[in-house]
Amino acid sequence: MDVVVFGAGSLGSLLGGLLARTHDVTLVGRRPHVDRIREQGLRVSGAIETTVGPDARTDVPPSADLALVTVKAYDTPAAARALADTSLDCALSLQNGLGNERTLADALDAPVLAGTCTYGARLTGPGEVACTGVGEVVLGAREGGPSPVAERVGRAFDEADVVTRVADDMPRRLWEKLAVNAGINAPTALARVQNGALLGHDAGDVMRAAAREVAAAARADGVELTDETAVAAVERVADATADNRSSMLQDVEKGRRTEVDSINGVVDGPDAPVNQTLTALLRAWERERGLRR
Ligand SMILES: NC(=O)C1=CN([C@@H]2O[C@H](COP(=O)(O)OP(=O)(O)OC[C@H]3O[C@@H](n4cnc5c(N)ncnc54)[C@H](O)[C@@H]3O)[C@@H](O)[C@H]2O)C=CC1
Ligand SMILES: CC(C)(CO)C(=O)C(=O)O
């Protein structure tokens, strides 16, 4: 399968690197990362050790079977515009946040699959990425139901030994992942604590309240996600990743823009005071650092 990975950062380099063991992969990213990959290949370290030789460039190839979109959520509109003229069989978002698939579907002719990913990835230098944890990719039709396209992509991921599941309930899974990210990312970023610090203390009340608001928003969107399921999911992940520094905390610590708009920010309205408070506080932090007008 010909795969173009749009957004060769941490996750895109890891997943693209693993796929390159079996498939023809082109990583689309920025210098000096892409130059080093062209010169010396891509070194994967950590939980998976390998060196692979995908193509790497700063522009998009004219065609591919699959476009794997792994930019930060706020860059999805630019990614959609950049891919609009590429001949594709399908696209797959593995991003956090809600709305990425719709943004891509509005710009692309090819079917857009939804995906979640619990692999951990971190760029360690130009041409180098660390796998900080082997997880699972779950993918499927973005509106749910069976999908021969998703089955084909799932087989391609399986061939490359990427732990993958094809699911027919991606809308529920995306909302459940949103509950997890809404409950963990913003509170840990604001408190500057690891994920596990949200357990067993009153900070956990904030985490659970944010997750419940997401569950209510999911139900209002026609997706059956109970409060109990959302709370159990966020508590399970906070416990399983207790020693992690969430991606949003890492963004704040590095002075980078966060994905709050696509996570807590999409849970809006008068019935979401906790998510709206978390969103307002992180936006204030971004404004003070000139990351947001
Ligand atoms: N890193 C991880 O372990 C995981 C990340 N995610 C999600 O995956 C998405 C990506 O996250 P990361 O890989 O950590 O972010 P990242 O910032 O490391 O990677 C994104 C890359 O896209 C590149 N990019 C953006 N616009 C571009 C353009 N127009 N042309 C070329 N390159 C462009 C950036 O330069 C950057 O290197 C986020 O939504 C994140 O929440 C989900 C699960 C795990
Ligand atoms: C699941 C969690 C919260 C793990 O840290 C994550 O996805 C993130 O940090 O973005």
CSV table of C-alpha atoms and ligand atoms in Angstrom, one decimal:
chain,number,residue,atom,x,y,z
A,1,MET,CA,0.0,0.0,0.0
A,2,ASP,CA,1.3,3.5,-0.8
A,3,VAL,CA,0.9,5.7,2.3
A,4,VAL,CA,1.5,9.4,2.7
A,5,VAL,CA,1.8,10.5,6.3
A,6,PHE,CA,0.9,14.2,6.5
A,7,GLY,CA,2.4,15.6,9.7
A,8,ALA,CA,5.7,13.7,10.2
A,9,GLY,CA,6.1,14.7,13.8
A,10,SER,CA,6.0,12.4,16.8
A,11,LEU,CA,3.0,10.2,16.0
A,12,GLY,CA,3.3,10.4,12.2
A,13,SER,CA,7.0,9.5,12.3
A,14,LEU,CA,6.4,6.5,14.6
A,15,LEU,CA,3.4,5.1,12.7
A,16,GLY,CA,4.9,6.0,9.3
A,17,GLY,CA,8.1,4.3,10.4
A,18,LEU,CA,6.3,1.1,11.5
A,19,LEU,CA,4.3,1.0,8.2
A,20,ALA,CA,7.5,1.5,6.2
A,21,ARG,CA,8.6,-2.0,7.3
A,22,THR,CA,6.0,-3.4,4.9
A,23,HIS,CA,4.6,-0.6,2.7
A,24,ASP,CA,5.8,2.3,0.6
A,25,VAL,CA,5.6,5.3,2.9
A,26,THR,CA,6.2,9.0,2.3
A,27,LEU,CA,6.6,11.2,5.3
A,28,VAL,CA,5.5,14.8,4.8
A,29,GLY,CA,7.1,17.1,7.4
A,30,ARG,CA,9.5,19.8,8.0
A,31,ARG,CA,13.3,20.4,7.9
A,32,PRO,CA,15.7,19.3,9.3
A,33,HIS,CA,13.7,16.1,10.2
A,34,VAL,CA,12.9,15.2,6.6
A,35,ASP,CA,16.4,15.9,5.4
A,36,ARG,CA,18.0,13.7,8.1
A,37,ILE,CA,15.5,10.8,7.2
A,38,ARG,CA,16.5,11.1,3.5
A,39,GLU,CA,20.2,11.1,4.4
A,40,GLN,CA,20.3,8.4,7.1
A,41,GLY,CA,16.8,6.8,7.4
A,42,LEU,CA,14.4,7.0,10.4
A,43,ARG,CA,15.6,5.6,13.7
A,44,VAL,CA,12.9,4.2,15.9
A,45,SER,CA,13.9,3.6,19.5
A,46,GLY,CA,12.3,2.7,22.9
A,47,ALA,CA,9.6,0.1,23.0
A,48,ILE,CA,10.3,-0.7,19.4
A,49,GLU,CA,13.8,-0.7,18.0
A,50,THR,CA,14.2,-0.4,14.2
A,51,THR,CA,15.7,1.7,11.4
A,52,VAL,CA,13.6,2.2,8.3
A,53,GLY,CA,13.9,4.1,5.0
A,54,PRO,CA,10.7,5.9,4.1
A,55,ASP,CA,10.7,8.7,1.6
A,56,ALA,CA,10.5,12.1,3.3
A,57,ARG,CA,9.7,15.5,1.8
A,58,THR,CA,8.1,18.9,2.7
A,59,ASP,CA,5.5,18.7,0.0
A,60,VAL,CA,2.7,16.2,-0.8
A,61,PRO,CA,3.1,13.5,-3.5
A,62,PRO,CA,0.6,13.5,-6.4
A,63,SER,CA,-1.1,10.3,-5.3
A,64,ALA,CA,-1.3,7.6,-2.6
A,65,ASP,CA,-3.6,4.8,-1.5
A,66,LEU,CA,-3.9,6.2,2.0
A,67,ALA,CA,-3.2,9.6,3.6
A,68,LEU,CA,-2.5,9.3,7.3
A,69,VAL,CA,-3.2,12.6,9.0
A,70,THR,CA,-1.1,13.3,12.1
A,71,VAL,CA,-0.9,17.0,12.5
A,72,LYS,CA,-2.0,18.8,15.6
A,73,ALA,CA,-5.8,19.4,15.5
A,74,TYR,CA,-5.3,23.1,14.9
A,75,ASP,CA,-3.4,22.3,11.7
A,76,THR,CA,-6.0,20.1,10.2
A,77,PRO,CA,-7.6,22.8,8.0
A,78,ALA,CA,-4.1,23.4,6.4
A,79,ALA,CA,-3.6,19.7,6.1
A,80,ALA,CA,-6.9,19.3,4.3
A,81,ARG,CA,-6.0,22.1,1.8
A,82,ALA,CA,-2.6,20.5,1.2
A,83,LEU,CA,-4.1,17.1,0.5
A,84,ALA,CA,-7.1,18.3,-1.6
A,85,ASP,CA,-5.3,17.9,-4.9
A,86,THR,CA,-3.7,14.5,-4.1
A,87,SER,CA,-5.3,11.4,-5.7
A,88,LEU,CA,-6.2,9.2,-2.7
A,89,ASP,CA,-8.2,6.0,-2.1
A,90,CYS,CA,-8.9,7.1,1.5
A,91,ALA,CA,-7.7,9.2,4.4
A,92,LEU,CA,-7.4,8.3,8.1
A,93,SER,CA,-7.1,10.7,11.0
A,94,LEU,CA,-5.3,9.5,14.2
A,95,GLN,CA,-5.5,12.8,15.9
A,96,ASN,CA,-6.9,13.8,19.2
A,97,GLY,CA,-9.9,16.2,19.4
A,98,LEU,CA,-13.2,16.3,17.7
A,99,GLY,CA,-13.9,17.6,14.2
A,100,ASN,CA,-10.8,16.6,12.3
A,101,GLU,CA,-12.5,14.0,10.2
A,102,ARG,CA,-15.3,16.4,9.1
A,103,THR,CA,-12.7,19.0,8.2
A,104,LEU,CA,-10.9,16.5,6.0
A,105,ALA,CA,-14.1,15.1,4.5
A,106,ASP,CA,-15.2,18.6,3.5
A,107,ALA,CA,-12.0,19.1,1.5
A,108,LEU,CA,-11.2,15.6,0.2
A,109,ASP,CA,-13.1,13.5,-2.4
A,110,ALA,CA,-11.8,10.2,-0.9
A,111,PRO,CA,-13.5,8.6,2.1
A,112,VAL,CA,-12.2,9.7,5.4
A,113,LEU,CA,-11.8,7.1,8.2
A,114,ALA,CA,-11.8,8.0,11.9
A,115,GLY,CA,-9.1,6.5,14.2
A,116,THR,CA,-7.9,6.6,17.7
A,117,CYS,CA,-4.3,5.7,18.7
A,118,THR,CA,-2.9,4.8,22.1
A,119,TYR,CA,0.7,4.3,20.9
A,120,GLY,CA,3.0,6.8,22.6
A,121,ALA,CA,5.5,8.7,20.4
A,122,ARG,CA,8.1,11.4,21.0
A,123,LEU,CA,10.6,13.0,18.5
A,124,THR,CA,14.0,12.7,20.0
A,125,GLY,CA,15.9,14.5,17.3
A,126,PRO,CA,16.0,15.0,13.5
A,127,GLY,CA,15.5,11.6,12.0
A,128,GLU,CA,14.8,9.9,15.3
A,129,VAL,CA,11.5,9.0,17.1
A,130,ALA,CA,11.0,7.1,20.4
A,131,CYS,CA,8.1,4.7,20.9
A,132,THR,CA,7.2,5.5,24.5
A,133,GLY,CA,4.5,2.9,24.6
A,134,VAL,CA,3.0,0.2,22.4
A,135,GLY,CA,-0.8,0.8,22.2
A,136,GLU,CA,-3.4,0.1,19.7
A,137,VAL,CA,-4.9,1.8,16.6
A,138,VAL,CA,-8.7,1.6,16.3
A,139,LEU,CA,-10.1,2.7,13.0
A,140,GLY,CA,-13.4,2.6,11.1
A,141,ALA,CA,-16.0,4.6,9.1
A,142,ARG,CA,-16.2,8.0,10.7
A,143,GLU,CA,-20.0,7.8,10.9
A,144,GLY,CA,-19.9,4.2,12.1
A,145,GLY,CA,-21.0,1.0,10.5
A,146,PRO,CA,-19.2,-1.6,8.4
A,147,SER,CA,-16.5,-0.3,5.9
A,148,PRO,CA,-14.6,-2.4,3.3
A,149,VAL,CA,-12.2,0.5,3.1
A,150,ALA,CA,-11.5,0.4,6.8
A,151,GLU,CA,-11.0,-3.4,6.6
A,152,ARG,CA,-8.4,-2.9,3.8
A,153,VAL,CA,-6.5,-0.3,5.8
A,154,GLY,CA,-6.7,-2.5,8.9
A,155,ARG,CA,-5.2,-5.4,7.0
A,156,ALA,CA,-2.3,-3.1,5.8
A,157,PHE,CA,-1.7,-2.0,9.4
A,158,ASP,CA,-1.8,-5.7,10.5
A,159,GLU,CA,0.8,-6.6,7.8
A,160,ALA,CA,3.1,-4.0,9.3
A,161,ASP,CA,2.6,-5.4,12.8
A,162,VAL,CA,0.8,-2.3,14.0
A,163,VAL,CA,-1.6,-3.4,16.7
A,164,THR,CA,-4.9,-2.5,15.0
A,165,ARG,CA,-8.7,-3.1,15.4
A,166,VAL,CA,-11.4,-2.2,12.9
A,167,ALA,CA,-14.5,-1.0,14.6
A,168,ASP,CA,-18.0,-0.1,13.5
A,169,ASP,CA,-18.7,2.3,16.4
A,170,MET,CA,-16.1,5.1,15.8
A,171,PRO,CA,-18.5,8.0,16.8
A,172,ARG,CA,-18.9,6.5,20.3
A,173,ARG,CA,-15.1,5.8,20.5
A,174,LEU,CA,-14.2,9.3,19.4
A,175,TRP,CA,-16.5,10.8,22.0
A,176,GLU,CA,-15.2,8.5,24.7
A,177,LYS,CA,-11.6,9.4,23.8
A,178,LEU,CA,-12.7,13.1,24.0
A,179,ALA,CA,-14.0,12.5,27.5
A,180,VAL,CA,-10.6,11.1,28.4
A,181,ASN,CA,-8.6,13.9,26.9
A,182,ALA,CA,-11.0,16.6,28.2
A,183,GLY,CA,-10.7,15.2,31.7
A,184,ILE,CA,-7.0,14.6,31.8
A,185,ASN,CA,-5.2,17.0,29.4
A,186,ALA,CA,-6.3,20.4,30.5
A,187,PRO,CA,-6.3,19.8,34.3
A,188,THR,CA,-2.8,18.3,34.2
A,189,ALA,CA,-1.6,21.1,31.9
A,190,LEU,CA,-3.0,23.9,34.2
A,191,ALA,CA,-1.8,22.2,37.5
A,192,ARG,CA,1.5,21.1,35.9
A,193,VAL,CA,1.1,17.5,37.2
A,194,GLN,CA,1.3,14.0,35.9
A,195,ASN,CA,-1.9,12.2,35.0
A,196,GLY,CA,-2.0,10.1,38.2
A,197,ALA,CA,-2.1,13.3,40.3
A,198,LEU,CA,-5.8,13.6,39.3
A,199,LEU,CA,-6.7,10.4,41.2
A,200,GLY,CA,-7.7,10.2,44.8
A,201,HIS,CA,-7.9,14.0,45.4
A,202,ASP,CA,-10.4,16.8,44.7
A,203,ALA,CA,-8.6,17.4,41.3
A,204,GLY,CA,-10.3,14.2,40.3
A,205,ASP,CA,-13.7,15.9,40.8
A,206,VAL,CA,-12.7,18.3,38.0
A,207,MET,CA,-11.6,15.4,35.8
A,208,ARG,CA,-14.8,13.5,36.3
A,209,ALA,CA,-17.0,16.6,35.9
A,210,ALA,CA,-15.4,17.4,32.6
A,211,ALA,CA,-15.9,13.8,31.4
A,212,ARG,CA,-19.6,13.9,32.4
A,213,GLU,CA,-20.1,17.1,30.4
A,214,VAL,CA,-18.6,15.4,27.3
A,215,ALA,CA,-20.9,12.4,27.8
A,216,ALA,CA,-23.9,14.8,27.9
A,217,ALA,CA,-22.7,16.5,24.7
A,218,ALA,CA,-22.3,13.1,23.0
A,219,ARG,CA,-25.8,12.2,23.9
A,220,ALA,CA,-27.0,15.5,22.5
A,221,ASP,CA,-25.2,14.6,19.3
A,222,GLY,CA,-27.1,11.3,19.1
A,223,VAL,CA,-24.2,9.1,20.4
A,224,GLU,CA,-25.0,6.9,23.4
A,225,LEU,CA,-22.2,7.5,26.0
A,226,THR,CA,-23.3,7.3,29.6
A,227,ASP,CA,-21.8,9.3,32.4
A,228,GLU,CA,-20.7,6.1,34.1
A,229,THR,CA,-18.8,4.9,30.9
A,230,ALA,CA,-17.1,8.3,30.4
A,231,VAL,CA,-16.0,8.5,34.1
A,232,ALA,CA,-14.8,4.9,34.1
A,233,ALA,CA,-12.8,5.5,31.0
A,234,VAL,CA,-11.1,8.7,32.2
A,235,GLU,CA,-10.3,7.1,35.6
A,236,ARG,CA,-8.9,3.9,33.9
A,237,VAL,CA,-6.6,5.9,31.6
A,238,ALA,CA,-5.5,8.3,34.3
A,239,ASP,CA,-4.5,5.2,36.4
A,240,ALA,CA,-2.9,3.4,33.4
A,241,THR,CA,-0.9,6.5,32.4
A,242,ALA,CA,-0.3,7.8,36.0
A,243,ASP,CA,3.4,8.6,35.4
A,244,ASN,CA,2.7,10.3,32.0
A,245,ARG,CA,2.9,14.0,31.4
A,246,SER,CA,-0.1,14.5,29.1
A,247,SER,CA,0.5,15.9,25.6
A,248,MET,CA,-1.1,19.2,26.7
A,249,LEU,CA,1.2,19.5,29.7
A,250,GLN,CA,4.1,18.8,27.4
A,251,ASP,CA,2.9,21.5,25.0
A,252,VAL,CA,2.5,24.0,27.9
A,253,GLU,CA,6.0,23.1,29.3
A,254,LYS,CA,7.5,23.7,25.9
A,255,GLY,CA,5.6,27.0,25.3
A,256,ARG,CA,3.6,25.5,22.4
A,257,ARG,CA,0.0,26.1,21.4
A,258,THR,CA,-2.3,23.4,22.8
A,259,GLU,CA,-5.2,21.5,21.3
A,260,VAL,CA,-7.7,22.8,23.8
A,261,ASP,CA,-10.0,24.2,21.1
A,262,SER,CA,-10.6,20.7,19.7
A,263,ILE,CA,-10.9,19.1,23.1
A,264,ASN,CA,-12.5,21.0,25.9
A,265,GLY,CA,-13.4,23.8,23.5
A,266,VAL,CA,-15.9,21.7,21.5
A,267,VAL,CA,-17.8,21.0,24.7
A,268,ASP,CA,-19.5,24.4,24.8
A,269,GLY,CA,-22.8,25.9,25.9
A,270,PRO,CA,-24.3,26.7,29.3
A,271,ASP,CA,-24.3,23.0,30.4
A,272,ALA,CA,-20.5,22.7,30.2
A,273,PRO,CA,-19.1,25.1,32.8
A,274,VAL,CA,-16.1,22.9,33.7
A,275,ASN,CA,-14.9,22.5,30.1
A,276,GLN,CA,-15.6,26.1,29.3
A,277,THR,CA,-13.6,27.2,32.4
A,278,LEU,CA,-10.7,24.9,31.4
A,279,THR,CA,-10.8,26.2,27.8
A,280,ALA,CA,-10.8,29.9,29.0
A,281,LEU,CA,-7.9,29.4,31.3
A,282,LEU,CA,-5.7,27.7,28.7
A,283,ARG,CA,-6.6,30.3,26.1
A,284,ALA,CA,-5.5,33.0,28.5
A,285,TRP,CA,-2.2,31.2,28.9
A,286,GLU,CA,-1.8,30.9,25.1
A,287,ARG,CA,-2.6,34.7,24.7
A,288,GLU,CA,-0.1,35.7,27.2
A,289,ARG,CA,2.6,33.8,25.2
A,290,GLY,CA,1.5,35.2,21.9
A,291,LEU,CA,0.3,31.8,20.7
A,292,ARG,CA,-3.2,33.1,20.2
A,293,ARG,CA,-4.5,36.5,19.1
B,1,LIG,N1,2.5,11.9,20.2
B,1,LIG,C1,1.7,10.9,20.7
B,1,LIG,O1,2.1,10.0,21.5
B,1,LIG,C2,0.2,10.9,20.3
B,1,LIG,C3,-0.3,12.0,19.6
B,1,LIG,N2,-1.7,11.9,19.3
B,1,LIG,C4,-2.3,13.0,18.6
B,1,LIG,O2,-1.7,13.0,17.2
B,1,LIG,C5,-1.6,14.3,16.7
B,1,LIG,C6,-0.2,14.7,16.4
B,1,LIG,O3,0.5,14.7,17.7
B,1,LIG,P1,2.1,14.7,17.7
B,1,LIG,O4,2.7,13.8,16.7
B,1,LIG,O5,2.5,14.5,19.1
B,1,LIG,O6,2.4,16.3,17.3
B,1,LIG,P2,3.7,16.8,16.6
B,1,LIG,O7,3.7,18.3,16.8
B,1,LIG,O8,4.9,16.1,17.2
B,1,LIG,O9,3.6,16.4,15.1
B,1,LIG,C7,2.8,17.2,14.1
B,1,LIG,C8,3.8,17.5,13.0
B,1,LIG,O10,3.1,18.0,11.9
B,1,LIG,C9,3.9,18.9,11.2
B,1,LIG,N3,3.1,19.8,10.3
B,1,LIG,C10,2.1,20.5,10.7
B,1,LIG,N4,1.6,21.2,9.6
B,1,LIG,C11,2.4,20.8,8.5
B,1,LIG,C12,2.5,21.1,7.1
B,1,LIG,N5,1.6,22.0,6.6
B,1,LIG,N6,3.4,20.5,6.4
B,1,LIG,C13,4.3,19.7,6.9
B,1,LIG,N7,4.3,19.3,8.2
B,1,LIG,C14,3.4,19.9,9.0
B,1,LIG,C15,4.6,19.7,12.4
B,1,LIG,O11,5.8,20.3,11.9
B,1,LIG,C16,4.8,18.5,13.4
B,1,LIG,O12,6.1,18.0,13.2
B,1,LIG,C17,-2.3,15.2,17.8
B,1,LIG,O13,-3.6,15.4,17.5
B,1,LIG,C18,-2.1,14.4,19.1
B,1,LIG,O14,-3.0,14.8,20.1
B,1,LIG,C19,-2.5,10.9,19.7
B,1,LIG,C20,-2.0,9.8,20.4
B,1,LIG,C21,-0.6,9.8,20.8
B,2,LIG,C1,-4.5,9.5,27.1
B,2,LIG,C2,-3.6,10.7,27.3
B,2,LIG,C3,-4.2,11.7,28.3
B,2,LIG,C4,-2.3,10.1,27.9
B,2,LIG,O1,-1.5,11.1,28.5
B,2,LIG,C5,-3.4,11.4,26.0
B,2,LIG,O2,-3.9,10.9,25.0
B,2,LIG,C6,-2.6,12.6,25.9
B,2,LIG,O3,-1.7,12.9,26.8
B,2,LIG,O4,-2.9,13.4,24.9
